[in-house]
CSV table of C-alpha atoms and ligand atoms in Angstrom, one decimal:
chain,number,residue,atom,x,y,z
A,1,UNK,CA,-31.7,6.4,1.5
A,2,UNK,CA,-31.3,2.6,0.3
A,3,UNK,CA,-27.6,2.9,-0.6
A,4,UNK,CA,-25.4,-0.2,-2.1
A,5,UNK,CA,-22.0,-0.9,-1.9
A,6,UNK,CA,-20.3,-2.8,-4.3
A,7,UNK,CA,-17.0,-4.0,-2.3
A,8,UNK,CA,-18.5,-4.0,0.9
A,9,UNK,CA,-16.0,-6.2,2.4
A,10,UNK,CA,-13.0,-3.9,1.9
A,11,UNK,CA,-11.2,-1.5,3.5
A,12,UNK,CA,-13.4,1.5,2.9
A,13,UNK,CA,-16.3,-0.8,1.9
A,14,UNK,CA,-16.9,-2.3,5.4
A,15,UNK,CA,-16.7,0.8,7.1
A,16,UNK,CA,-18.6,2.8,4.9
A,17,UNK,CA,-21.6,0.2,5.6
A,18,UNK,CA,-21.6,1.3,9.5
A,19,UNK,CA,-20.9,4.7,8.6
A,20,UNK,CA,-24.1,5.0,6.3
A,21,UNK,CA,-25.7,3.1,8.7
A,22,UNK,CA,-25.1,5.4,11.9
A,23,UNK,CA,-26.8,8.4,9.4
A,24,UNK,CA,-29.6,6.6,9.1
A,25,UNK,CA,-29.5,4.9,5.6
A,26,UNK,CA,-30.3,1.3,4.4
A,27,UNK,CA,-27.4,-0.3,3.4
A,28,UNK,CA,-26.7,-3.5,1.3
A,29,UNK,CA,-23.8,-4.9,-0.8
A,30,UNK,CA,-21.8,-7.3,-2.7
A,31,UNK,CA,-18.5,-8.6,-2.8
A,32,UNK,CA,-16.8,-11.6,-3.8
A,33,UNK,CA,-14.3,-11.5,-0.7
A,34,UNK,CA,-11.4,-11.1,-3.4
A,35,UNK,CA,-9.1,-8.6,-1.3
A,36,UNK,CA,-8.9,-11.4,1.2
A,37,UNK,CA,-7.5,-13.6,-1.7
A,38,UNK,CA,-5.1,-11.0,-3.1
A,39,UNK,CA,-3.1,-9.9,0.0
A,40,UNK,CA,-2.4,-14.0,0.2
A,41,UNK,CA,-1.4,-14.2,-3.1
A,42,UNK,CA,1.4,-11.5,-2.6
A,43,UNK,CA,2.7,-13.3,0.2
A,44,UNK,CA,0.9,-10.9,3.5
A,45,UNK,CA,-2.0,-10.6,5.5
A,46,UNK,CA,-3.7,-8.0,6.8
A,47,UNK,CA,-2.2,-6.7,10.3
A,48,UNK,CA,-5.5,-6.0,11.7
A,49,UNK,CA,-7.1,-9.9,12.2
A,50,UNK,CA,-10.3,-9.8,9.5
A,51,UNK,CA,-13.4,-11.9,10.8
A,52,UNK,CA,-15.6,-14.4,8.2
A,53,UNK,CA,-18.4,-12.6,7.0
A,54,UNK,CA,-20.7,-14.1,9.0
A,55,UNK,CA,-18.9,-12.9,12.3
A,56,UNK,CA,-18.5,-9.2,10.4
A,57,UNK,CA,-22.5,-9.5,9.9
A,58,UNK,CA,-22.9,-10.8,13.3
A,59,UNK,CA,-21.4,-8.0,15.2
A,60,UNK,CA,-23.0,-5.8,12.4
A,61,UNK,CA,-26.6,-6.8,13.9
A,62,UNK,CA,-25.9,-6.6,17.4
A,63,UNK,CA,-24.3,-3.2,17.4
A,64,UNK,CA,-26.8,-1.3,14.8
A,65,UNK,CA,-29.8,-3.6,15.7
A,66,UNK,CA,-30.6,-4.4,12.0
A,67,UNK,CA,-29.3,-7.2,10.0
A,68,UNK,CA,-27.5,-6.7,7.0
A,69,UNK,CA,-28.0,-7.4,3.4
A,70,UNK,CA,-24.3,-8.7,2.5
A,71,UNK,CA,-24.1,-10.9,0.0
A,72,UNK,CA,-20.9,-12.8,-1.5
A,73,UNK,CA,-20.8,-12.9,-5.3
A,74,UNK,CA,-19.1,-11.3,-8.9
A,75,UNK,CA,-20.0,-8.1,-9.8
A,76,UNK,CA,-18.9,-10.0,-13.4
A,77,UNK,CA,-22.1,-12.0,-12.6
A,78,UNK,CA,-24.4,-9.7,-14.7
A,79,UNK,CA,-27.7,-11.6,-13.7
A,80,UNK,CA,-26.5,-11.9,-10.4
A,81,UNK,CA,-25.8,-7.8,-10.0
A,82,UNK,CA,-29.5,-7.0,-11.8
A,83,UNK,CA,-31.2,-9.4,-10.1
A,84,UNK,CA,-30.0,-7.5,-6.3
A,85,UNK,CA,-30.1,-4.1,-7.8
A,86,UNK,CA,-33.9,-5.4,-8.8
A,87,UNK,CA,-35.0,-6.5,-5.5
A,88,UNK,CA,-33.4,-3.8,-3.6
A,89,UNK,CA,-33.8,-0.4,-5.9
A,90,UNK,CA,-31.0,1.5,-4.7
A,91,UNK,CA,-31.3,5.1,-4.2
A,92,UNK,CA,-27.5,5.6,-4.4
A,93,UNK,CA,-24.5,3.2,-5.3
A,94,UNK,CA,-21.4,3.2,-4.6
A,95,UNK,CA,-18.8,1.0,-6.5
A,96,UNK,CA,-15.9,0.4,-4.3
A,97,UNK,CA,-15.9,-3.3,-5.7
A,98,UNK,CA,-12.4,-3.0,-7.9
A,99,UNK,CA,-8.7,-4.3,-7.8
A,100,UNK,CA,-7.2,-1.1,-6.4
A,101,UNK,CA,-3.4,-1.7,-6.1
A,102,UNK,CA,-1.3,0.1,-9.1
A,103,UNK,CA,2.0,-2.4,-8.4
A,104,UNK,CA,-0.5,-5.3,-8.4
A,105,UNK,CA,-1.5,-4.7,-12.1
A,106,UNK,CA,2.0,-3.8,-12.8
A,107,UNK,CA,3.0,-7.5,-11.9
A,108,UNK,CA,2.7,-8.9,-15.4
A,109,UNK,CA,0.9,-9.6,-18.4
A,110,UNK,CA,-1.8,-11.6,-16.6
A,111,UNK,CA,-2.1,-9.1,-14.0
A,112,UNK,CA,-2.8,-6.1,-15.7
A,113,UNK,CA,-5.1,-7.8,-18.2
A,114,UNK,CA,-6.7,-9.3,-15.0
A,115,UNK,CA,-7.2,-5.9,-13.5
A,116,UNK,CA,-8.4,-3.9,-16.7
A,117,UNK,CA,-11.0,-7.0,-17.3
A,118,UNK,CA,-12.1,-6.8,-13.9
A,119,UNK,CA,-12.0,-2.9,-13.4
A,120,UNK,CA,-14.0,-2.0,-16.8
A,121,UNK,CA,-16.3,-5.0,-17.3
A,122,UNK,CA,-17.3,-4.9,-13.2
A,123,UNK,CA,-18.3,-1.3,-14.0
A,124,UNK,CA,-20.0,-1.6,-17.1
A,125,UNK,CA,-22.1,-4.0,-15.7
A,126,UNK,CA,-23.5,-2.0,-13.5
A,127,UNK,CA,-23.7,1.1,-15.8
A,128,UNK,CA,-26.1,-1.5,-17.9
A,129,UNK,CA,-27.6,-2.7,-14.7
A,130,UNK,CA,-28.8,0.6,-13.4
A,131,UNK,CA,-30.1,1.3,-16.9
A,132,UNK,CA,-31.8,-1.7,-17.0
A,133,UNK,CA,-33.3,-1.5,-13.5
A,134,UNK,CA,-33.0,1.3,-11.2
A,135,UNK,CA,-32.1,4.6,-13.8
A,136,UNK,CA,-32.6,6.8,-11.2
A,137,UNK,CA,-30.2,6.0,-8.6
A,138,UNK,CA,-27.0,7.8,-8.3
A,139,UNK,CA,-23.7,6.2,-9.1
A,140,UNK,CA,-20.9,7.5,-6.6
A,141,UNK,CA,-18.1,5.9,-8.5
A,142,UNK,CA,-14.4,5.5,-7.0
A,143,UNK,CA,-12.0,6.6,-8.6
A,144,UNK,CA,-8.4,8.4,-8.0
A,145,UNK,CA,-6.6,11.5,-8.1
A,146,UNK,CA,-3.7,9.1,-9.8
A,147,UNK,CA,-5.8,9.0,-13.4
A,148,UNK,CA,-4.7,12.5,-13.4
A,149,UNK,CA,-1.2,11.9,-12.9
A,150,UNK,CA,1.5,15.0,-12.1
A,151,UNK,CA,0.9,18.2,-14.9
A,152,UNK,CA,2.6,20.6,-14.5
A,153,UNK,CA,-0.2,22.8,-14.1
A,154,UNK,CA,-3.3,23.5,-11.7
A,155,UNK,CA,-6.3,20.1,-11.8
A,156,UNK,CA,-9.6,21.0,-12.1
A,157,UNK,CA,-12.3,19.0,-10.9
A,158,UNK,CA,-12.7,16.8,-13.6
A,159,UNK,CA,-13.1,19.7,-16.0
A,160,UNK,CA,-11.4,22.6,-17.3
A,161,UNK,CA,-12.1,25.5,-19.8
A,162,UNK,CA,-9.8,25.6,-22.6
A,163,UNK,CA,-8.7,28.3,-25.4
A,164,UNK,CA,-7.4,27.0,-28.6
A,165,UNK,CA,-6.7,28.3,-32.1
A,166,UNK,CA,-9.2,30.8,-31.1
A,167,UNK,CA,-12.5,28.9,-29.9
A,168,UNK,CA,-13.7,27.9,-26.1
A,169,UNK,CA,-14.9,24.9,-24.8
A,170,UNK,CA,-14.9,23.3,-21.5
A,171,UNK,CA,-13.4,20.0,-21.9
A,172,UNK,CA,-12.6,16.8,-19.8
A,173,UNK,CA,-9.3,17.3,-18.2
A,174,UNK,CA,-6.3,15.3,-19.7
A,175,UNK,CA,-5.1,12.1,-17.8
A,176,UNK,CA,-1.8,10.7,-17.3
A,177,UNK,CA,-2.2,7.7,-15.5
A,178,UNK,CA,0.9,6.2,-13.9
A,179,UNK,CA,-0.1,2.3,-14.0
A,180,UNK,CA,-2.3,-0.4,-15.7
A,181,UNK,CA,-4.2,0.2,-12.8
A,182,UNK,CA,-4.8,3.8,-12.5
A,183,UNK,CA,-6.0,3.6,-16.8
A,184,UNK,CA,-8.6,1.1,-15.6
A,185,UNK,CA,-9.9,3.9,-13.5
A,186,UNK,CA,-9.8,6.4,-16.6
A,187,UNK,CA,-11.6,3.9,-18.6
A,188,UNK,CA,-14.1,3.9,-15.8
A,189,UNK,CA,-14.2,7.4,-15.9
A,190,UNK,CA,-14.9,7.8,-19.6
A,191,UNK,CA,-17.4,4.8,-19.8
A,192,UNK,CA,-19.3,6.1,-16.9
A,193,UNK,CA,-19.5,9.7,-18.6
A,194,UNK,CA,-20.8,8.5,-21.7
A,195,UNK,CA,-23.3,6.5,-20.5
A,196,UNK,CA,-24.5,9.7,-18.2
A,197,UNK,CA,-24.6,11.6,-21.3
A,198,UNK,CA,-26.5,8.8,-23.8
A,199,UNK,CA,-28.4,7.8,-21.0
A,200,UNK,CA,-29.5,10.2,-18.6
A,201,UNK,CA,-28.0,8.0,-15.4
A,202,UNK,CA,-26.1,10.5,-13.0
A,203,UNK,CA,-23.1,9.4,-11.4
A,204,UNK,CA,-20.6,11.4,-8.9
A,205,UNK,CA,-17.2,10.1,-10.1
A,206,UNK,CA,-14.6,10.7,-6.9
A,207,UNK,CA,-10.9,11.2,-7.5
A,208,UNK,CA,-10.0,10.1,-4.3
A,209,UNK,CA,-6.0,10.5,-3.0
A,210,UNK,CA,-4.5,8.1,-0.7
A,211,UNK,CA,-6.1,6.7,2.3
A,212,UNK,CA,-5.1,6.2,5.6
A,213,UNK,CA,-5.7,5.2,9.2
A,214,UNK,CA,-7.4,2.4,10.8
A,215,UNK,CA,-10.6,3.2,12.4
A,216,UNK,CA,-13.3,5.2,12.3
A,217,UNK,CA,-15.4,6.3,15.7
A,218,UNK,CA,-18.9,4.4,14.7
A,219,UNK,CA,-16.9,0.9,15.1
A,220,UNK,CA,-16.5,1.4,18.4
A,221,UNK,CA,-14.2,-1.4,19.6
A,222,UNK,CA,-15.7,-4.6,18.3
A,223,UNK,CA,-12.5,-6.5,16.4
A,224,UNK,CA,-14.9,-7.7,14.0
A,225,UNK,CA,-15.8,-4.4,12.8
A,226,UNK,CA,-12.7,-3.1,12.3
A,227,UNK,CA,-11.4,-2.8,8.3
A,228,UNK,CA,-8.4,-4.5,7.6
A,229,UNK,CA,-5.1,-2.8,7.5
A,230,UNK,CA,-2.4,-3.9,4.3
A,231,UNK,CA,0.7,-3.4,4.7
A,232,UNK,CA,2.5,-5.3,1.9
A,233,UNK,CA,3.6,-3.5,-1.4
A,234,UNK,CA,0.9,-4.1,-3.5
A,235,UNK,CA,-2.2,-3.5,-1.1
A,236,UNK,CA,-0.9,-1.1,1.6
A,237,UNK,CA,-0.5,2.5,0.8
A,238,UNK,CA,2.2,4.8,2.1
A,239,UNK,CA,1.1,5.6,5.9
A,240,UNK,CA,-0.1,2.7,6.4
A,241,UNK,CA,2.9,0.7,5.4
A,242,UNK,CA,4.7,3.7,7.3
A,243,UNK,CA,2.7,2.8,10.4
A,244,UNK,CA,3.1,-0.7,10.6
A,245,UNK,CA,7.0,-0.3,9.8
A,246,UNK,CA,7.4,2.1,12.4
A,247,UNK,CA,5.6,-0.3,15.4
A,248,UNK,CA,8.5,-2.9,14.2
A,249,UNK,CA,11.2,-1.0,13.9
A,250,UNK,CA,12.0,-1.2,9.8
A,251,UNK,CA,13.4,1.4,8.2
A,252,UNK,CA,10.5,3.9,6.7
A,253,UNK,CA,10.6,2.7,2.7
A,254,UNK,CA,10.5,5.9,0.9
A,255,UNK,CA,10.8,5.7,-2.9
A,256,UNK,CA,13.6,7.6,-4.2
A,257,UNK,CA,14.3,11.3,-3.3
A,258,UNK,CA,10.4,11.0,-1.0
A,259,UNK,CA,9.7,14.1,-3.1
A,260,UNK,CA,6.6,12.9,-4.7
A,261,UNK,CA,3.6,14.5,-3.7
A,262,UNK,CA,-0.1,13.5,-3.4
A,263,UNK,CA,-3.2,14.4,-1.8
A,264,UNK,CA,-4.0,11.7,1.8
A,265,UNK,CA,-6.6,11.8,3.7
A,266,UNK,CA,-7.6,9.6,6.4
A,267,UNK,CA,-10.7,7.3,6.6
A,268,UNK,CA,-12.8,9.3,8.3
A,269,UNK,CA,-12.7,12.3,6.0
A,270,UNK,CA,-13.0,9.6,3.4
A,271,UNK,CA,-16.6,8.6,4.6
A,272,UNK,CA,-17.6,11.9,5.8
A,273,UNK,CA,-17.0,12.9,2.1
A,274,UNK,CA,-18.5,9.6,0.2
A,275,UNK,CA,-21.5,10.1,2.7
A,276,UNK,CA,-21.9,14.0,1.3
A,277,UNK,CA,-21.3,13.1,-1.9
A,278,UNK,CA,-24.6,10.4,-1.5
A,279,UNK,CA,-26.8,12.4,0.2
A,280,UNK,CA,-26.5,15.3,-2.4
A,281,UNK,CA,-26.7,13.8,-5.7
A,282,UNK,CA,-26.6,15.4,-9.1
A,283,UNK,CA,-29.5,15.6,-11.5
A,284,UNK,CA,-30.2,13.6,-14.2
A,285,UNK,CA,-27.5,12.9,-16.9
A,286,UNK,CA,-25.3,14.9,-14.8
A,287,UNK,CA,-22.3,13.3,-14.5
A,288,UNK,CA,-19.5,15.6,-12.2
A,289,UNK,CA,-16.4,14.6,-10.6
A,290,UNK,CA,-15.2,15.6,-7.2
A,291,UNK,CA,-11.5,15.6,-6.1
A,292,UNK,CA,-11.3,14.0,-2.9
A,293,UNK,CA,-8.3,15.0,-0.1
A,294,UNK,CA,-7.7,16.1,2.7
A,295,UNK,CA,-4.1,18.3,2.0
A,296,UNK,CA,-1.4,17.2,-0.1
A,297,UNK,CA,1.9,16.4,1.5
A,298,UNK,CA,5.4,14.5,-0.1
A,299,UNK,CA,6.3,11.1,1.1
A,300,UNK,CA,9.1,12.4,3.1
A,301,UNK,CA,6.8,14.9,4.7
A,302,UNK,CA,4.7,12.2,6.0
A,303,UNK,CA,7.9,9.6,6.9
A,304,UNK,CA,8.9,12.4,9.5
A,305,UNK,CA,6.0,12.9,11.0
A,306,UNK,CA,5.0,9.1,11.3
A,307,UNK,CA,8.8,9.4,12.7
A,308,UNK,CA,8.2,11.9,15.2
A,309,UNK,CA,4.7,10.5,16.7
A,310,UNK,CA,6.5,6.9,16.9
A,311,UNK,CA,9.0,9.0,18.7
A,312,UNK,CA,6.9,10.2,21.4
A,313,UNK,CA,5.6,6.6,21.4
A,314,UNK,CA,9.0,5.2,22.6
A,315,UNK,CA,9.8,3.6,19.1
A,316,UNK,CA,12.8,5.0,17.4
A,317,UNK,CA,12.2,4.2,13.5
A,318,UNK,CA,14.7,5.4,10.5
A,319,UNK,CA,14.1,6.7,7.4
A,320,UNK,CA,15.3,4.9,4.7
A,321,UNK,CA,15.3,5.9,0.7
A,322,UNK,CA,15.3,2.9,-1.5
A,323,UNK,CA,15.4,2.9,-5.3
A,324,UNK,CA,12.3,3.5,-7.1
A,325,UNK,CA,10.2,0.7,-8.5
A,326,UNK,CA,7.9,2.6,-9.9
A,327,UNK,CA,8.1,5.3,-13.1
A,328,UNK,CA,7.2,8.9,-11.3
A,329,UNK,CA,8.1,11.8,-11.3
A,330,UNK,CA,9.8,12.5,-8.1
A,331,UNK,CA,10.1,16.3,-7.9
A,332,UNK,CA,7.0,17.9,-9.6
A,333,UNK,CA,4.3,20.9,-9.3
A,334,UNK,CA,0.8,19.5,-7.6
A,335,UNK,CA,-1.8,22.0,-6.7
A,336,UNK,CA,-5.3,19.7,-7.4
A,337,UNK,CA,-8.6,21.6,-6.9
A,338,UNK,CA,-10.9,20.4,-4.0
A,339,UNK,CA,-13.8,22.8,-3.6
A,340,UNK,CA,-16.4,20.8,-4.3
A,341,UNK,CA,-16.7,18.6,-1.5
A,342,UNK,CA,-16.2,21.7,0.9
A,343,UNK,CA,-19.1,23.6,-0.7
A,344,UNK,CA,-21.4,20.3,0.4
A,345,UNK,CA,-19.9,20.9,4.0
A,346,UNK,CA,-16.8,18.8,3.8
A,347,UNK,CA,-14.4,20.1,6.8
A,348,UNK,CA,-10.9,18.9,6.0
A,349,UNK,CA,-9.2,17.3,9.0
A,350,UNK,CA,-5.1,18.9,8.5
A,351,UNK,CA,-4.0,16.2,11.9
A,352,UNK,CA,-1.9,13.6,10.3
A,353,UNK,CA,-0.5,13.2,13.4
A,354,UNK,CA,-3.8,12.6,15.4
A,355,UNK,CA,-4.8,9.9,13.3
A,356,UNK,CA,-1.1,8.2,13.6
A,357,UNK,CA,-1.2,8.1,17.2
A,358,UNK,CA,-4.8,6.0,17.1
A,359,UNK,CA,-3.1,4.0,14.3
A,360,UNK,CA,0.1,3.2,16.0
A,361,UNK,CA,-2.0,2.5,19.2
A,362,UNK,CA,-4.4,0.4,17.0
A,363,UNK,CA,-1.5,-1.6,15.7
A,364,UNK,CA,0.6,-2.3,18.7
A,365,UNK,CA,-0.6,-5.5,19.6
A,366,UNK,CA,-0.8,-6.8,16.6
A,367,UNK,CA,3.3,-6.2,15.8
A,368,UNK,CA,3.6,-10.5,15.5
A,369,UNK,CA,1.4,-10.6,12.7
A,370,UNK,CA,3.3,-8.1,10.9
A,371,UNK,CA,6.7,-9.2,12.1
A,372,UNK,CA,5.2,-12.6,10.9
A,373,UNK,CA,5.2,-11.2,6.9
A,374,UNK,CA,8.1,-8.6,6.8
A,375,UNK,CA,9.5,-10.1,3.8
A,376,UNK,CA,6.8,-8.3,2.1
A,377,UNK,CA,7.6,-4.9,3.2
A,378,UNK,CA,10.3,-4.4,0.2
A,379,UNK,CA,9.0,-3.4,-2.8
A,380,UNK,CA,10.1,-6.1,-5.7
A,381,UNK,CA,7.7,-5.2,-8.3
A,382,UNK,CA,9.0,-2.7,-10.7
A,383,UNK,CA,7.0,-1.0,-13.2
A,384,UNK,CA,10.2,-1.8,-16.2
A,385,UNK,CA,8.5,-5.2,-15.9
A,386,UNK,CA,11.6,-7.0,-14.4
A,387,UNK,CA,11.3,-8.4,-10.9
A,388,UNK,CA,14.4,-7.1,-8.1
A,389,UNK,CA,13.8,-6.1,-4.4
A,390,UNK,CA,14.8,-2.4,-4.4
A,391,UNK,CA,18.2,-1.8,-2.4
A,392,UNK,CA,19.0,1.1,0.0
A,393,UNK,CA,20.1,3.5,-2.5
A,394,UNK,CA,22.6,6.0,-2.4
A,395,UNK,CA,20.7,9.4,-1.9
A,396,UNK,CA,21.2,12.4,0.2
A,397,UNK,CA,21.2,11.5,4.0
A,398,UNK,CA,18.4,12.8,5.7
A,399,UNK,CA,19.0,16.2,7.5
B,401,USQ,N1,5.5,5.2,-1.6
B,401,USQ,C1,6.7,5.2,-0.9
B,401,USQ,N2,6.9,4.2,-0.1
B,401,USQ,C2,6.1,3.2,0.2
B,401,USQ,C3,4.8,3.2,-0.5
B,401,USQ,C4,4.6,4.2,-1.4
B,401,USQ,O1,7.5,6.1,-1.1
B,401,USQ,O2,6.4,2.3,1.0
B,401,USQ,C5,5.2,6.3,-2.6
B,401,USQ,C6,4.9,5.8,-4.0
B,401,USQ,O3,6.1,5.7,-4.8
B,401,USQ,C7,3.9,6.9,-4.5
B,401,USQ,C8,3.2,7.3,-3.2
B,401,USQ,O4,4.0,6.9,-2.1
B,401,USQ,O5,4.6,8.0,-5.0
B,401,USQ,C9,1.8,6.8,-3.1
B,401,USQ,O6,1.9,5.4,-3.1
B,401,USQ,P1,0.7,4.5,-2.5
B,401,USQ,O7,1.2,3.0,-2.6
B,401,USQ,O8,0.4,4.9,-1.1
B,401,USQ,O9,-0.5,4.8,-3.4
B,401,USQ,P2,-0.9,4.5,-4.9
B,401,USQ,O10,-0.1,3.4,-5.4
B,401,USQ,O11,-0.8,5.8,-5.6
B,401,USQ,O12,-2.4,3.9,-4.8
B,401,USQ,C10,-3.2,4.2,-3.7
B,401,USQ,C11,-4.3,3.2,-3.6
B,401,USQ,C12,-5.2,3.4,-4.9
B,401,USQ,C13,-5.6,4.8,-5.0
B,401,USQ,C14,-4.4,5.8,-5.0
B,401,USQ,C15,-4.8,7.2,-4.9
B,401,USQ,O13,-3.8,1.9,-3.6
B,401,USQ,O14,-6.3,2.5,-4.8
B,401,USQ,O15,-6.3,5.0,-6.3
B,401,USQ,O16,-3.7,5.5,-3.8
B,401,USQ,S1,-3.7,8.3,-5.7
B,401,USQ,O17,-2.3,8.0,-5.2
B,401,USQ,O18,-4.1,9.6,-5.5
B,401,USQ,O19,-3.7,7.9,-7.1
């Protein structure tokens, strides 16, 4: 299938080029090389080195013997987006081309206006776009298992049937988003249903939990076709940030209590699923939502065992709890729904461990550059709006 990716420079964006790739599909994307600019902006770098475009496409050619179509621009460039969609018809997009970081958007007033703009009007534009010129293809649209927030009941896929004052209907399921951030990705959600429905465009929308790891096998062991790896508070998630922590030797950050719970899964599952969820699209006007993890585990769960495999690494980490930044729940009920994806032949992983071994292996040698931009391992921005570097807070010791 001709497949683009919108955010093909990112981290799931580049490897999800060479995983497509490797199945045997035509790939080509967009980006405007804005992640790059982002993780500067909050003070870090990536711990894995990231290569110029040119080098990524470079390596890209001489290890899949086919050049790629990767071109740096706005996805807020409306001509620019329906002239590429134009030329190259996609059978399939997928729009990983958004600011994805919930404390980013969180920072301040610019911020979150800056990520709603960019979020909703990015995906709007293509919406119109694949009206306007390809109104077949599928969209496989990222979005997160956050929009949903913590209920205190079971989450559907997207969907649930509900009894009230005596009538049935099956009606999208309620979200309660936990950041500026996560809202952009309900407004997603809602424009690209609409536009399914008024339409006829069909669109896969994937509440995706929190990725991990650093590698997938296609890469092979090219540096310039490795993702990056964030470890900073805006742009690294939880394992990761765990994983490059525990290769120096900080304290593991958990957020309050650690109770919090989510659904992870690491890269590999994530393409494995995106790439089911491409080569099986719905019909059209159907828009559907899949929920995309592997298992759900707390933060504490995860601290230990990114403990206990740094352990038998020769790397004695701690776990430390600091205060909260962010408004959560921290002890809730989470039991999310994720059939769908295994109906389509999605076999879930359940080796956390596994895939921290390859990532502390993978960031060993790189330990300078993080040492390098520690500072930005504490979490400063809080989601009360006032900027303070959380402290070691006085919680339960560890047992
Ligand atoms: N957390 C810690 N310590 C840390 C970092 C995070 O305890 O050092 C906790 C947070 O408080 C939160 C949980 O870990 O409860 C997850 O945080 P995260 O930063 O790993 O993930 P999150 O901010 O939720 O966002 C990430 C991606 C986002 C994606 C989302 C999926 O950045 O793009 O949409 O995961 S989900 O979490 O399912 O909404």
């Amino acid at each position: 299938m001709r497949v683009f990716i919108a955010g093909i420079d990112g981290y799931l964006g580049w490897p999800l080029a060479q995983y497509l790739t490797v199945r045997g599909h035509e790939v080509a994307g967009l980006d405007l090389l804005l992640r790059r600019q982002w993780v500067e902006e909050v003070g870090s770098h990536s711990a894995l080195p990231v290569y110029s475009v040119d080098e990524r496409t470079a390596a890209f050619q001489q290890r899949y013997g086919r050049a790629l179509d990767f071109r740096v621009g706005d996805l807020l460039d409306y001509n620019l987006l329906r002239g590429f969609l134009a030329d190259f018809q996609p059978e399939a997009i997928v729009h990983l081309g958004e600011m994805p970081s919930a404390a980013y958007s969180m920072i301040d007033q610019a911020h979150t206006v800056f990520t709603q703009q960019n979020n909703v009007t990015g995906n709007l534009n293509i919406l119109w776009a694949m009206k306007e010129v390809c109104p077949q293809a599928h969209l496989v649209k990222l979005g997160t298992m956050g929009e949903y927030g913590t209920p205190n009941i079971d989450i559907p896929e997207g969907f649930f049937e509900v009894e009230f004052r005596g009538r049935k209907d099956t009606l999208p399921f309620p979200k309660q988003a936990g950041s500026f951030y996560h809202w952009s990705k309900v407004h997603d959600s809602n424009n690209t249903m609409f536009a399914c429905k008024i339409w006829g465009l069909r669109s896969t929308d994937i509440m995706q939990g929190v990725v991990f790891g650093t590698q997938i096998d296609e890469m092979g062991s090219d540096p310039r076709l490795r993702s990056r790896l964030d470890f900073d508070q805006c742009f690294g998630t939880a394992i990761n940030r765990f994983c490059c922590q525990a290769v120096i030797r900080h304290p593991l950050t958990l957020y309050g209590q650690g109770y919090q719970k989510r659904g992870f899964l690491p890269m590999r599952d994530s393409m494995e699923c995106l790439a089911l969820a491409v080569e099986n699209p719905p019909s059209a006007g159907e828009y559907r939502v899949f929920n995309q993890f592997e298992e759900c585990y707390t933060i504490e769960e995860l601290a230990y065992i990114v403990q206990r495999v740094a352990a038998d690494n020769g790397i004695d980490v701690t776990i430390h709890h600091y205060d909260n930044p962010r408004a959560e729940k921290d002890q809730h009920y989470y039991n999310p729904d994720r059939q769908r994806l295994i109906d389509l032949g999605y076999k879930p992983t359940h080796d956390v461990a596994t895939e921290v071994q390859v990532m502390l292996v993978d960031l060993l040698p790189h330990r300078d550059r993080i040492l390098q931009k520690k500072d930005v391992l504490i979490p400063d921005i809080r989601w009360d709006g006032n900027r303070r570097r959380s402290e070691v807070a006085d919680l339960p010791s560890l047992p």
